[in-house]
Amino acid sequence: MLVLGIESSCDETAAAVVGESGRVFSDVVHSQVELHAPYGGVIPELASRDHLRNAGPVVREALALAHVGWNEIDGIAVTHRPGLVGALLVGVQMAKGLAWANGLPLVGVDHLVGHLLAVFLRRSTESRDTAVHATVPEFPFVALLASGGHTAIYRVDGPSAAEIRELGATRDDAAGEAFDKVAKLLGLGYPGGPAIDRLAKNGNPKAVALTPPMGHTKSFDMSFSGIKTQIAARIREHGRPTSEVELAGLCASFQATVTSVLSEKLIKAAVHEGVRTVVIGGGVAANRELRERVAARAAEHGLSAFLPELASCTDNAAMIAYAGLIKLRAGERDGWDLVATSATSLPRETRKGRGHR
Ligand code: KG4
Ligand code: ZN
């Protein structure tokens, strides 16, 4: 079975061809980072127009790189929630048109479910006939999803949204959002995660004392806006770092604080749930220190940690194709009335600014 995935929920236009057991045959991502850079954030109307320009070429390239024609594709999966509605609409309408024209089944995928299942993707340059033998996590597992728009810990009993339960989430900013906002304060550009990750590598994580937000509370809820405020206050008082050492120290201190909260909460949640496996996903899962901390703390607790390959962490269509493949295999289909919507289908326990309901 081969599924074409299409993703356009935010500022990446992406298409991918994925097969059984998560084999990635192609994965094309067109980033709009440069388009939005002058504005310091994503401008929804510009995003929609750029998706419109690039969706066709990106799909054609995904098929060409996978060396497949339409007759070899068994279904189309498209992100239809959550995200910018105008951006999502471009992918959804394109998926409908392609499914109709080629007589293929169509299935809508929740972007967050895609991130949670990205760990099952297998990227390989070998031929399509070669089986993939890498190990994959078994259900149930506890997963940390940390991206630019969402940060939550889930118990995942199976691949469908109904089998995924939120154990805790950020009450304010997402972890990736904190990386982006701190990078902006430091004049490092957007997106901030990779820049801070790079600079933090050579910095002293004890250079600046920062209070870990909700680090010691028992709940699995998190908060990342306070740490950004601590850094903003510091910059107001002392100005931006003037030396490389100072900048690296600030980045290392910030990153250590955020990644320790994320990894500790993940491990605690797994122990609380009596689950033996932990998984991470989303753009922040590409962070070197988060990956090291999760692997180390899991080992200390005798848990297995599964980390997606780096290209599977940030937004891509391969994770959408795979999540769609599982739905299609289970006989699920969506009709021409599939709608784009800004909200996730995953149950949310935590509300921004309000904590547990
Ligand atoms: O999953 P993603 O590509 O898009 C969303 O669904 O939001 O995540 C993007 C986020 C951005 O906030 C970016 O700064 C962050 O992931 N990110 C990182 C790293 N790479 C990307 N954060 C920390 N370290 C990284 N290496
Ligand atoms: Zn994402």
mmCIF file of C-alpha atoms and ligand atoms in Angstrom:
data_model
loop_
_atom_site.group_PDB
_atom_site.id
_atom_site.type_symbol
_atom_site.label_atom_id
_atom_site.label_comp_id
_atom_site.label_asym_id
_atom_site.label_seq_id
_atom_site.Cartn_x
_atom_site.Cartn_y
_atom_site.Cartn_z
ATOM 1 C CA MET A 1 0.000 0.000 0.000
ATOM 2 C CA LEU A 2 1.319 3.454 -0.954
ATOM 3 C CA VAL A 3 -0.220 6.678 0.353
ATOM 4 C CA LEU A 4 0.344 10.242 -0.837
ATOM 5 C CA GLY A 5 0.343 12.696 2.080
ATOM 6 C CA ILE A 6 -0.281 16.441 1.761
ATOM 7 C CA GLU A 7 0.484 19.009 4.493
ATOM 8 C CA SER A 8 -0.239 22.762 4.444
ATOM 9 C CA SER A 9 -1.347 23.615 7.991
ATOM 10 C CA CYS A 10 1.118 26.440 8.638
ATOM 11 C CA ASP A 11 4.198 27.642 6.762
ATOM 12 C CA GLU A 12 5.374 24.449 5.075
ATOM 13 C CA THR A 13 3.918 23.085 1.834
ATOM 14 C CA ALA A 14 4.741 19.384 1.871
ATOM 15 C CA ALA A 15 3.953 16.156 0.037
ATOM 16 C CA ALA A 16 5.265 12.636 0.615
ATOM 17 C CA VAL A 17 4.814 9.050 -0.498
ATOM 18 C CA VAL A 18 4.866 6.499 2.326
ATOM 19 C CA GLY A 19 4.386 2.739 2.278
ATOM 20 C CA GLU A 20 3.569 -0.062 4.698
ATOM 21 C CA SER A 21 5.596 -0.109 7.923
ATOM 22 C CA GLY A 22 6.324 3.596 7.552
ATOM 23 C CA ARG A 23 8.780 3.417 4.661
ATOM 24 C CA VAL A 24 9.325 6.913 3.294
ATOM 25 C CA PHE A 25 9.762 6.858 -0.497
ATOM 26 C CA SER A 26 9.764 10.612 -0.878
ATOM 27 C CA ASP A 27 9.279 13.590 1.409
ATOM 28 C CA VAL A 28 9.266 17.057 -0.126
ATOM 29 C CA VAL A 29 9.030 20.108 2.126
ATOM 30 C CA HIS A 30 8.827 23.649 0.756
ATOM 31 C CA SER A 31 9.463 26.073 3.610
ATOM 32 C CA GLN A 32 8.031 29.609 3.630
ATOM 33 C CA VAL A 33 10.472 30.797 6.309
ATOM 34 C CA GLU A 34 12.045 33.458 4.072
ATOM 35 C CA LEU A 35 8.641 34.764 2.972
ATOM 36 C CA HIS A 36 7.554 35.465 6.552
ATOM 37 C CA ALA A 37 10.973 36.433 7.952
ATOM 38 C CA PRO A 38 10.584 40.214 7.439
ATOM 39 C CA TYR A 39 7.421 40.151 9.602
ATOM 40 C CA GLY A 40 8.876 38.092 12.482
ATOM 41 C CA GLY A 41 6.015 35.562 12.317
ATOM 42 C CA VAL A 42 3.671 33.741 9.947
ATOM 43 C CA ILE A 43 1.234 35.999 8.027
ATOM 44 C CA PRO A 44 -1.812 33.756 7.302
ATOM 45 C CA GLU A 45 -2.852 35.375 4.006
ATOM 46 C CA LEU A 46 0.699 35.184 2.608
ATOM 47 C CA ALA A 47 0.910 31.556 3.747
ATOM 48 C CA SER A 48 -2.282 30.586 1.870
ATOM 49 C CA ARG A 49 -1.135 32.261 -1.343
ATOM 50 C CA ASP A 50 2.282 30.607 -1.185
ATOM 51 C CA HIS A 51 0.696 27.171 -0.568
ATOM 52 C CA LEU A 52 -1.420 27.767 -3.666
ATOM 53 C CA ARG A 53 1.697 28.470 -5.740
ATOM 54 C CA ASN A 54 3.644 25.476 -4.445
ATOM 55 C CA ALA A 55 1.171 22.661 -3.740
ATOM 56 C CA GLY A 56 1.110 21.428 -7.355
ATOM 57 C CA PRO A 57 4.900 21.364 -7.883
ATOM 58 C CA VAL A 58 5.501 19.786 -4.455
ATOM 59 C CA VAL A 59 3.040 16.921 -5.142
ATOM 60 C CA ARG A 60 4.546 16.315 -8.602
ATOM 61 C CA GLU A 61 8.049 16.227 -7.094
ATOM 62 C CA ALA A 62 6.977 13.778 -4.357
ATOM 63 C CA LEU A 63 5.635 11.348 -6.985
ATOM 64 C CA ALA A 64 8.714 11.778 -9.192
ATOM 65 C CA LEU A 65 11.197 11.206 -6.342
ATOM 66 C CA ALA A 66 9.288 8.078 -5.274
ATOM 67 C CA HIS A 67 9.299 6.887 -8.921
ATOM 68 C CA VAL A 68 5.567 6.211 -8.841
ATOM 69 C CA GLY A 69 2.648 7.130 -11.052
ATOM 70 C CA TRP A 70 -0.940 7.727 -9.958
ATOM 71 C CA ASN A 71 -1.799 4.092 -10.754
ATOM 72 C CA GLU A 72 0.502 2.960 -7.925
ATOM 73 C CA ILE A 73 -0.980 5.266 -5.250
ATOM 74 C CA ASP A 74 -3.671 3.615 -3.082
ATOM 75 C CA GLY A 75 -4.989 6.666 -1.233
ATOM 76 C CA ILE A 76 -4.529 10.315 -0.338
ATOM 77 C CA ALA A 77 -4.116 11.656 3.208
ATOM 78 C CA VAL A 78 -4.306 15.358 3.974
ATOM 79 C CA THR A 79 -3.897 17.477 7.107
ATOM 80 C CA HIS A 80 -7.314 19.035 7.734
ATOM 81 C CA ARG A 81 -6.811 20.206 11.346
ATOM 82 C CA PRO A 82 -5.492 21.983 13.415
ATOM 83 C CA GLY A 83 -3.857 24.999 11.761
ATOM 84 C CA LEU A 84 -4.514 28.191 9.812
ATOM 85 C CA VAL A 85 -7.821 27.552 8.068
ATOM 86 C CA GLY A 86 -6.863 29.395 4.865
ATOM 87 C CA ALA A 87 -3.614 27.421 4.687
ATOM 88 C CA LEU A 88 -5.304 24.077 5.462
ATOM 89 C CA LEU A 89 -7.933 24.740 2.793
ATOM 90 C CA VAL A 90 -5.317 24.757 0.027
ATOM 91 C CA GLY A 91 -4.124 21.242 0.923
ATOM 92 C CA VAL A 92 -7.629 19.917 1.536
ATOM 93 C CA GLN A 93 -8.998 21.211 -1.784
ATOM 94 C CA MET A 94 -5.983 19.898 -3.679
ATOM 95 C CA ALA A 95 -6.339 16.477 -2.011
ATOM 96 C CA LYS A 96 -10.038 16.341 -2.897
ATOM 97 C CA GLY A 97 -9.351 17.264 -6.517
ATOM 98 C CA LEU A 98 -6.575 14.691 -6.881
ATOM 99 C CA ALA A 99 -8.604 11.951 -5.145
ATOM 100 C CA TRP A 100 -11.635 12.641 -7.352
ATOM 101 C CA ALA A 101 -9.634 12.827 -10.590
ATOM 102 C CA ASN A 102 -7.744 9.601 -9.856
ATOM 103 C CA GLY A 103 -10.602 7.652 -8.244
ATOM 104 C CA LEU A 104 -8.696 7.306 -4.958
ATOM 105 C CA PRO A 105 -9.926 7.166 -1.348
ATOM 106 C CA LEU A 106 -9.384 10.341 0.684
ATOM 107 C CA VAL A 107 -8.733 10.620 4.404
ATOM 108 C CA GLY A 108 -8.265 13.685 6.634
ATOM 109 C CA VAL A 109 -5.510 13.570 9.272
ATOM 110 C CA ASP A 110 -5.068 15.541 12.499
ATOM 111 C CA HIS A 111 -1.623 17.194 12.306
ATOM 112 C CA LEU A 112 -0.961 16.377 16.003
ATOM 113 C CA VAL A 113 -1.644 12.666 15.445
ATOM 114 C CA GLY A 114 0.853 12.900 12.575
ATOM 115 C CA HIS A 115 3.511 14.277 14.962
ATOM 116 C CA LEU A 116 2.750 11.551 17.543
ATOM 117 C CA LEU A 117 3.179 8.779 14.929
ATOM 118 C CA ALA A 118 6.240 10.325 13.191
ATOM 119 C CA VAL A 119 8.441 7.988 15.246
ATOM 120 C CA PHE A 120 7.195 5.076 13.066
ATOM 121 C CA LEU A 121 8.628 6.592 9.867
ATOM 122 C CA ARG A 122 11.591 4.849 8.271
ATOM 123 C CA ARG A 123 13.677 6.946 5.939
ATOM 124 C CA SER A 124 15.909 4.933 3.680
ATOM 125 C CA THR A 125 17.444 5.252 0.252
ATOM 126 C CA GLU A 126 17.241 1.503 -0.384
ATOM 127 C CA SER A 127 14.936 0.006 -2.984
ATOM 128 C CA ARG A 128 11.229 -0.350 -2.320
ATOM 129 C CA ASP A 129 11.482 -4.146 -2.119
ATOM 130 C CA THR A 130 13.791 -4.161 0.893
ATOM 131 C CA ALA A 131 12.033 -4.759 4.187
ATOM 132 C CA VAL A 132 12.680 -2.337 7.024
ATOM 133 C CA HIS A 133 13.897 -3.964 10.204
ATOM 134 C CA ALA A 134 14.383 -1.035 12.552
ATOM 135 C CA THR A 135 12.551 -1.361 15.853
ATOM 136 C CA VAL A 136 9.445 0.703 16.499
ATOM 137 C CA PRO A 137 7.644 1.449 19.771
ATOM 138 C CA GLU A 138 4.776 -0.716 20.929
ATOM 139 C CA PHE A 139 1.502 0.645 22.275
ATOM 140 C CA PRO A 140 0.823 1.867 24.869
ATOM 141 C CA PHE A 141 3.410 4.616 25.183
ATOM 142 C CA VAL A 142 3.597 8.065 26.713
ATOM 143 C CA ALA A 143 4.528 10.789 24.240
ATOM 144 C CA LEU A 144 5.736 14.355 24.497
ATOM 145 C CA LEU A 145 4.587 16.518 21.606
ATOM 146 C CA ALA A 146 6.493 19.803 21.565
ATOM 147 C CA SER A 147 6.154 22.053 18.550
ATOM 148 C CA GLY A 148 5.694 25.717 17.710
ATOM 149 C CA GLY A 149 1.948 25.642 18.321
ATOM 150 C CA HIS A 150 1.397 22.778 20.791
ATOM 151 C CA THR A 151 3.071 21.274 23.817
ATOM 152 C CA ALA A 152 1.443 18.372 25.641
ATOM 153 C CA ILE A 153 2.056 14.933 27.092
ATOM 154 C CA TYR A 154 -0.221 12.124 25.911
ATOM 155 C CA ARG A 155 -0.901 8.525 26.784
ATOM 156 C CA VAL A 156 -1.118 6.768 23.424
ATOM 157 C CA ASP A 157 -2.917 3.399 23.492
ATOM 158 C CA GLY A 158 -3.240 3.158 19.721
ATOM 159 C CA PRO A 159 -2.930 5.222 16.550
ATOM 160 C CA SER A 160 -6.442 6.672 16.406
ATOM 161 C CA ALA A 161 -7.437 9.955 18.079
ATOM 162 C CA ALA A 162 -9.899 8.055 20.297
ATOM 163 C CA GLU A 163 -6.987 6.085 21.799
ATOM 164 C CA ILE A 164 -4.946 9.197 22.679
ATOM 165 C CA ARG A 165 -5.449 10.903 26.050
ATOM 166 C CA GLU A 166 -3.897 14.181 27.190
ATOM 167 C CA LEU A 167 -2.110 13.880 30.548
ATOM 168 C CA GLY A 168 -0.948 17.483 30.714
ATOM 169 C CA ALA A 169 -0.195 20.460 28.510
ATOM 170 C CA THR A 170 1.213 23.932 28.544
ATOM 171 C CA ARG A 171 -1.060 26.502 30.133
ATOM 172 C CA ASP A 172 0.363 29.292 27.989
ATOM 173 C CA ASP A 173 3.075 29.281 25.306
ATOM 174 C CA ALA A 174 4.195 26.160 23.454
ATOM 175 C CA ALA A 175 7.839 25.136 24.011
ATOM 176 C CA GLY A 176 8.755 25.958 20.383
ATOM 177 C CA GLU A 177 7.042 29.322 20.758
ATOM 178 C CA ALA A 178 9.302 30.024 23.773
ATOM 179 C CA PHE A 179 12.388 29.155 21.676
ATOM 180 C CA ASP A 180 11.114 31.465 18.911
ATOM 181 C CA LYS A 181 10.293 34.364 21.242
ATOM 182 C CA VAL A 182 13.613 34.160 23.115
ATOM 183 C CA ALA A 183 15.484 33.998 19.793
ATOM 184 C CA LYS A 184 13.616 37.126 18.679
ATOM 185 C CA LEU A 185 14.602 38.918 21.916
ATOM 186 C CA LEU A 186 18.216 37.973 21.192
ATOM 187 C CA GLY A 187 17.990 39.029 17.526
ATOM 188 C CA LEU A 188 18.570 35.489 16.261
ATOM 189 C CA GLY A 189 15.762 35.379 13.658
ATOM 190 C CA TYR A 190 12.926 32.894 13.038
ATOM 191 C CA PRO A 191 12.582 29.978 13.695
ATOM 192 C CA GLY A 192 14.561 30.289 16.902
ATOM 193 C CA GLY A 193 14.889 26.643 17.945
ATOM 194 C CA PRO A 194 17.715 25.598 15.631
ATOM 195 C CA ALA A 195 19.695 28.835 16.297
ATOM 196 C CA ILE A 196 19.445 28.482 20.096
ATOM 197 C CA ASP A 197 20.254 24.759 19.851
ATOM 198 C CA ARG A 198 23.444 25.579 17.897
ATOM 199 C CA LEU A 199 24.592 28.387 20.205
ATOM 200 C CA ALA A 200 23.745 26.481 23.406
ATOM 201 C CA LYS A 201 26.165 23.716 22.450
ATOM 202 C CA ASN A 202 29.171 25.822 23.484
ATOM 203 C CA GLY A 203 27.563 27.662 26.385
ATOM 204 C CA ASN A 204 27.570 27.215 30.141
ATOM 205 C CA PRO A 205 24.068 26.067 31.159
ATOM 206 C CA LYS A 206 24.649 27.526 34.640
ATOM 207 C CA ALA A 207 25.607 30.981 33.334
ATOM 208 C CA VAL A 208 22.194 32.461 34.094
ATOM 209 C CA ALA A 209 19.946 31.294 36.950
ATOM 210 C CA LEU A 210 16.415 30.788 35.600
ATOM 211 C CA THR A 211 13.454 29.449 37.560
ATOM 212 C CA PRO A 212 12.062 26.296 35.898
ATOM 213 C CA PRO A 213 8.370 27.019 35.214
ATOM 214 C CA MET A 214 6.104 24.561 37.070
ATOM 215 C CA GLY A 215 9.117 22.263 37.148
ATOM 216 C CA HIS A 216 8.406 20.848 40.563
ATOM 217 C CA THR A 217 4.628 20.641 40.604
ATOM 218 C CA LYS A 218 3.119 17.155 40.552
ATOM 219 C CA SER A 219 0.842 17.842 37.595
ATOM 220 C CA PHE A 220 1.966 17.215 34.030
ATOM 221 C CA ASP A 221 0.924 20.721 33.045
ATOM 222 C CA MET A 222 3.635 23.083 31.888
ATOM 223 C CA SER A 223 4.212 26.800 31.372
ATOM 224 C CA PHE A 224 6.770 28.485 29.146
ATOM 225 C CA SER A 225 5.782 32.138 29.028
ATOM 226 C CA GLY A 226 7.384 32.949 32.410
ATOM 227 C CA ILE A 227 10.856 31.908 31.331
ATOM 228 C CA LYS A 228 10.615 34.157 28.262
ATOM 229 C CA THR A 229 9.561 36.998 30.592
ATOM 230 C CA GLN A 230 12.577 36.311 32.856
ATOM 231 C CA ILE A 231 14.873 36.643 29.842
ATOM 232 C CA ALA A 232 13.061 39.752 28.554
ATOM 233 C CA ALA A 233 13.472 41.388 31.994
ATOM 234 C CA ARG A 234 17.158 40.498 32.025
ATOM 235 C CA ILE A 235 17.677 42.019 28.583
ATOM 236 C CA ARG A 236 15.798 45.173 29.642
ATOM 237 C CA GLU A 237 18.099 45.496 32.634
ATOM 238 C CA HIS A 238 21.469 44.494 31.159
ATOM 239 C CA GLY A 239 20.897 44.805 27.398
ATOM 240 C CA ARG A 240 21.480 41.996 24.885
ATOM 241 C CA PRO A 241 24.587 39.831 25.438
ATOM 242 C CA THR A 242 27.636 41.592 24.078
ATOM 243 C CA SER A 243 30.040 38.659 23.800
ATOM 244 C CA GLU A 244 29.809 35.211 22.189
ATOM 245 C CA VAL A 245 30.372 33.597 25.587
ATOM 246 C CA GLU A 246 27.556 35.561 27.179
ATOM 247 C CA LEU A 247 25.141 34.774 24.313
ATOM 248 C CA ALA A 248 26.031 31.076 24.382
ATOM 249 C CA GLY A 249 25.592 31.027 28.177
ATOM 250 C CA LEU A 250 22.145 32.585 27.990
ATOM 251 C CA CYS A 251 21.051 30.173 25.228
ATOM 252 C CA ALA A 252 22.458 27.177 27.137
ATOM 253 C CA SER A 253 20.740 28.247 30.384
ATOM 254 C CA PHE A 254 17.381 28.755 28.647
ATOM 255 C CA GLN A 255 17.608 25.487 26.720
ATOM 256 C CA ALA A 256 18.666 23.487 29.800
ATOM 257 C CA THR A 257 15.707 24.867 31.777
ATOM 258 C CA VAL A 258 13.126 24.117 29.081
ATOM 259 C CA THR A 259 14.450 20.688 28.116
ATOM 260 C CA SER A 260 14.781 19.564 31.731
ATOM 261 C CA VAL A 261 11.122 20.433 32.441
ATOM 262 C CA LEU A 262 9.990 18.652 29.245
ATOM 263 C CA SER A 263 12.039 15.513 29.863
ATOM 264 C CA GLU A 264 11.268 15.260 33.609
ATOM 265 C CA LYS A 265 7.511 15.624 33.037
ATOM 266 C CA LEU A 266 7.591 13.025 30.260
ATOM 267 C CA ILE A 267 9.420 10.459 32.398
ATOM 268 C CA LYS A 268 7.202 11.160 35.440
ATOM 269 C CA ALA A 269 4.091 10.725 33.298
ATOM 270 C CA ALA A 270 5.338 7.378 31.958
ATOM 271 C CA VAL A 271 6.096 6.140 35.484
ATOM 272 C CA HIS A 272 2.691 7.393 36.687
ATOM 273 C CA GLU A 273 0.928 5.544 33.850
ATOM 274 C CA GLY A 274 2.995 2.375 34.377
ATOM 275 C CA VAL A 275 4.019 2.475 30.720
ATOM 276 C CA ARG A 276 7.467 1.187 29.667
ATOM 277 C CA THR A 277 7.977 3.269 26.518
ATOM 278 C CA VAL A 278 8.389 6.994 25.877
ATOM 279 C CA VAL A 279 8.263 8.795 22.541
ATOM 280 C CA ILE A 280 8.831 12.408 21.480
ATOM 281 C CA GLY A 281 7.586 14.367 18.476
ATOM 282 C CA GLY A 282 7.209 17.865 16.997
ATOM 283 C CA GLY A 283 9.825 20.432 15.982
ATOM 284 C CA VAL A 284 11.344 20.729 19.471
ATOM 285 C CA ALA A 285 11.994 16.958 19.421
ATOM 286 C CA ALA A 286 14.821 17.834 17.011
ATOM 287 C CA ASN A 287 16.604 19.583 19.893
ATOM 288 C CA ARG A 288 19.918 17.917 20.692
ATOM 289 C CA GLU A 289 19.707 18.448 24.454
ATOM 290 C CA LEU A 290 16.085 17.293 24.724
ATOM 291 C CA ARG A 291 16.985 14.095 22.858
ATOM 292 C CA GLU A 292 19.980 13.474 25.154
ATOM 293 C CA ARG A 293 18.010 14.160 28.326
ATOM 294 C CA VAL A 294 15.054 11.956 27.318
ATOM 295 C CA ALA A 295 17.363 9.081 26.344
ATOM 296 C CA ALA A 296 19.389 9.380 29.580
ATOM 297 C CA ARG A 297 16.448 9.754 31.992
ATOM 298 C CA ALA A 298 14.529 6.933 30.285
ATOM 299 C CA ALA A 299 17.539 4.629 30.657
ATOM 300 C CA GLU A 300 17.801 5.493 34.369
ATOM 301 C CA HIS A 301 14.174 4.416 34.824
ATOM 302 C CA GLY A 302 14.510 1.276 32.684
ATOM 303 C CA LEU A 303 12.197 2.769 30.040
ATOM 304 C CA SER A 304 12.680 2.500 26.277
ATOM 305 C CA ALA A 305 12.933 5.864 24.519
ATOM 306 C CA PHE A 306 12.071 6.206 20.838
ATOM 307 C CA LEU A 307 13.212 9.395 19.115
ATOM 308 C CA PRO A 308 12.086 10.181 15.554
ATOM 309 C CA GLU A 309 14.730 10.899 12.933
ATOM 310 C CA LEU A 310 15.385 14.655 12.719
ATOM 311 C CA ALA A 311 13.522 15.138 9.415
ATOM 312 C CA SER A 312 10.458 13.475 10.976
ATOM 313 C CA CYS A 313 10.304 15.977 13.886
ATOM 314 C CA THR A 314 9.622 19.270 12.095
ATOM 315 C CA ASP A 315 6.553 19.639 9.870
ATOM 316 C CA ASN A 316 6.474 17.161 6.991
ATOM 317 C CA ALA A 317 3.931 15.246 4.926
ATOM 318 C CA ALA A 318 5.427 11.790 5.527
ATOM 319 C CA MET A 319 3.939 11.709 9.033
ATOM 320 C CA ILE A 320 0.553 12.717 7.544
ATOM 321 C CA ALA A 321 0.788 9.995 4.887
ATOM 322 C CA TYR A 322 1.616 7.392 7.550
ATOM 323 C CA ALA A 323 -1.200 8.442 9.912
ATOM 324 C CA GLY A 324 -3.519 8.379 6.875
ATOM 325 C CA LEU A 325 -2.258 4.951 5.795
ATOM 326 C CA ILE A 326 -3.258 3.519 9.174
ATOM 327 C CA LYS A 327 -6.757 5.019 8.837
ATOM 328 C CA LEU A 328 -7.177 3.810 5.257
ATOM 329 C CA ARG A 329 -5.975 0.328 6.221
ATOM 330 C CA ALA A 330 -8.659 0.291 8.927
ATOM 331 C CA GLY A 331 -11.253 1.086 6.242
ATOM 332 C CA GLU A 332 -11.751 4.741 7.156
ATOM 333 C CA ARG A 333 -12.696 7.160 4.360
ATOM 334 C CA ASP A 334 -13.686 10.810 4.252
ATOM 335 C CA GLY A 335 -16.155 12.282 1.787
ATOM 336 C CA TRP A 336 -16.066 15.397 -0.379
ATOM 337 C CA ASP A 337 -17.525 17.232 2.619
ATOM 338 C CA LEU A 338 -14.205 16.970 4.559
ATOM 339 C CA VAL A 339 -13.661 20.380 6.157
ATOM 340 C CA ALA A 340 -10.579 22.305 7.252
ATOM 341 C CA THR A 341 -10.784 23.407 10.879
ATOM 342 C CA SER A 342 -8.479 25.234 13.269
ATOM 343 C CA ALA A 343 -9.044 22.907 16.284
ATOM 344 C CA THR A 344 -7.454 19.527 16.996
ATOM 345 C CA SER A 345 -9.584 16.390 17.286
ATOM 346 C CA LEU A 346 -7.578 15.279 20.339
ATOM 347 C CA PRO A 347 -9.383 15.705 23.647
ATOM 348 C CA ARG A 348 -7.940 18.648 25.568
ATOM 349 C CA GLU A 349 -7.845 18.541 29.358
ATOM 350 C CA THR A 350 -5.829 21.689 29.863
ATOM 351 C CA ARG A 351 -7.062 25.077 28.801
ATOM 352 C CA LYS A 352 -4.714 27.970 28.176
ATOM 353 C CA GLY A 353 -4.547 30.136 31.283
ATOM 354 C CA ARG A 354 -6.998 27.991 33.234
ATOM 355 C CA GLY A 355 -5.317 24.727 34.111
ATOM 356 C CA HIS A 356 -7.430 21.616 34.644
ATOM 357 C CA ARG A 357 -11.128 21.958 34.067
HETATM 358 O O1 KG4 B 1 6.506 20.867 14.421
HETATM 359 P P1 KG4 B 1 6.955 22.139 13.835
HETATM 360 O O2 KG4 B 1 7.825 22.093 12.600
HETATM 361 O O3 KG4 B 1 5.743 23.077 13.477
HETATM 362 C C1 KG4 B 1 4.597 23.164 14.276
HETATM 363 O O4 KG4 B 1 3.718 22.303 14.128
HETATM 364 O O5 KG4 B 1 4.577 24.111 15.090
HETATM 365 O O6 KG4 B 1 7.710 22.932 15.002
HETATM 366 C C2 KG4 B 1 8.319 24.163 14.790
HETATM 367 C C3 KG4 B 1 8.934 24.606 16.090
HETATM 368 C C4 KG4 B 1 9.481 26.030 16.040
HETATM 369 O O7 KG4 B 1 9.033 26.718 17.190
HETATM 370 C C5 KG4 B 1 10.993 25.818 16.083
HETATM 371 O O8 KG4 B 1 11.701 26.876 16.689
HETATM 372 C C6 KG4 B 1 11.107 24.540 16.872
HETATM 373 O O9 KG4 B 1 10.010 23.753 16.463
HETATM 374 N N1 KG4 B 1 12.366 23.818 16.640
HETATM 375 C C7 KG4 B 1 13.302 23.609 17.597
HETATM 376 C C8 KG4 B 1 14.396 22.967 16.950
HETATM 377 N N2 KG4 B 1 14.069 22.792 15.635
HETATM 378 C C9 KG4 B 1 12.820 23.330 15.465
HETATM 379 N N3 KG4 B 1 13.319 23.913 18.890
HETATM 380 C C10 KG4 B 1 14.423 23.588 19.612
HETATM 381 N N4 KG4 B 1 15.508 22.993 19.063
HETATM 382 C C11 KG4 B 1 15.542 22.657 17.754
HETATM 383 N N5 KG4 B 1 16.612 22.060 17.243
HETATM 384 ZN ZN ZN B 2 3.728 20.623 13.423
#
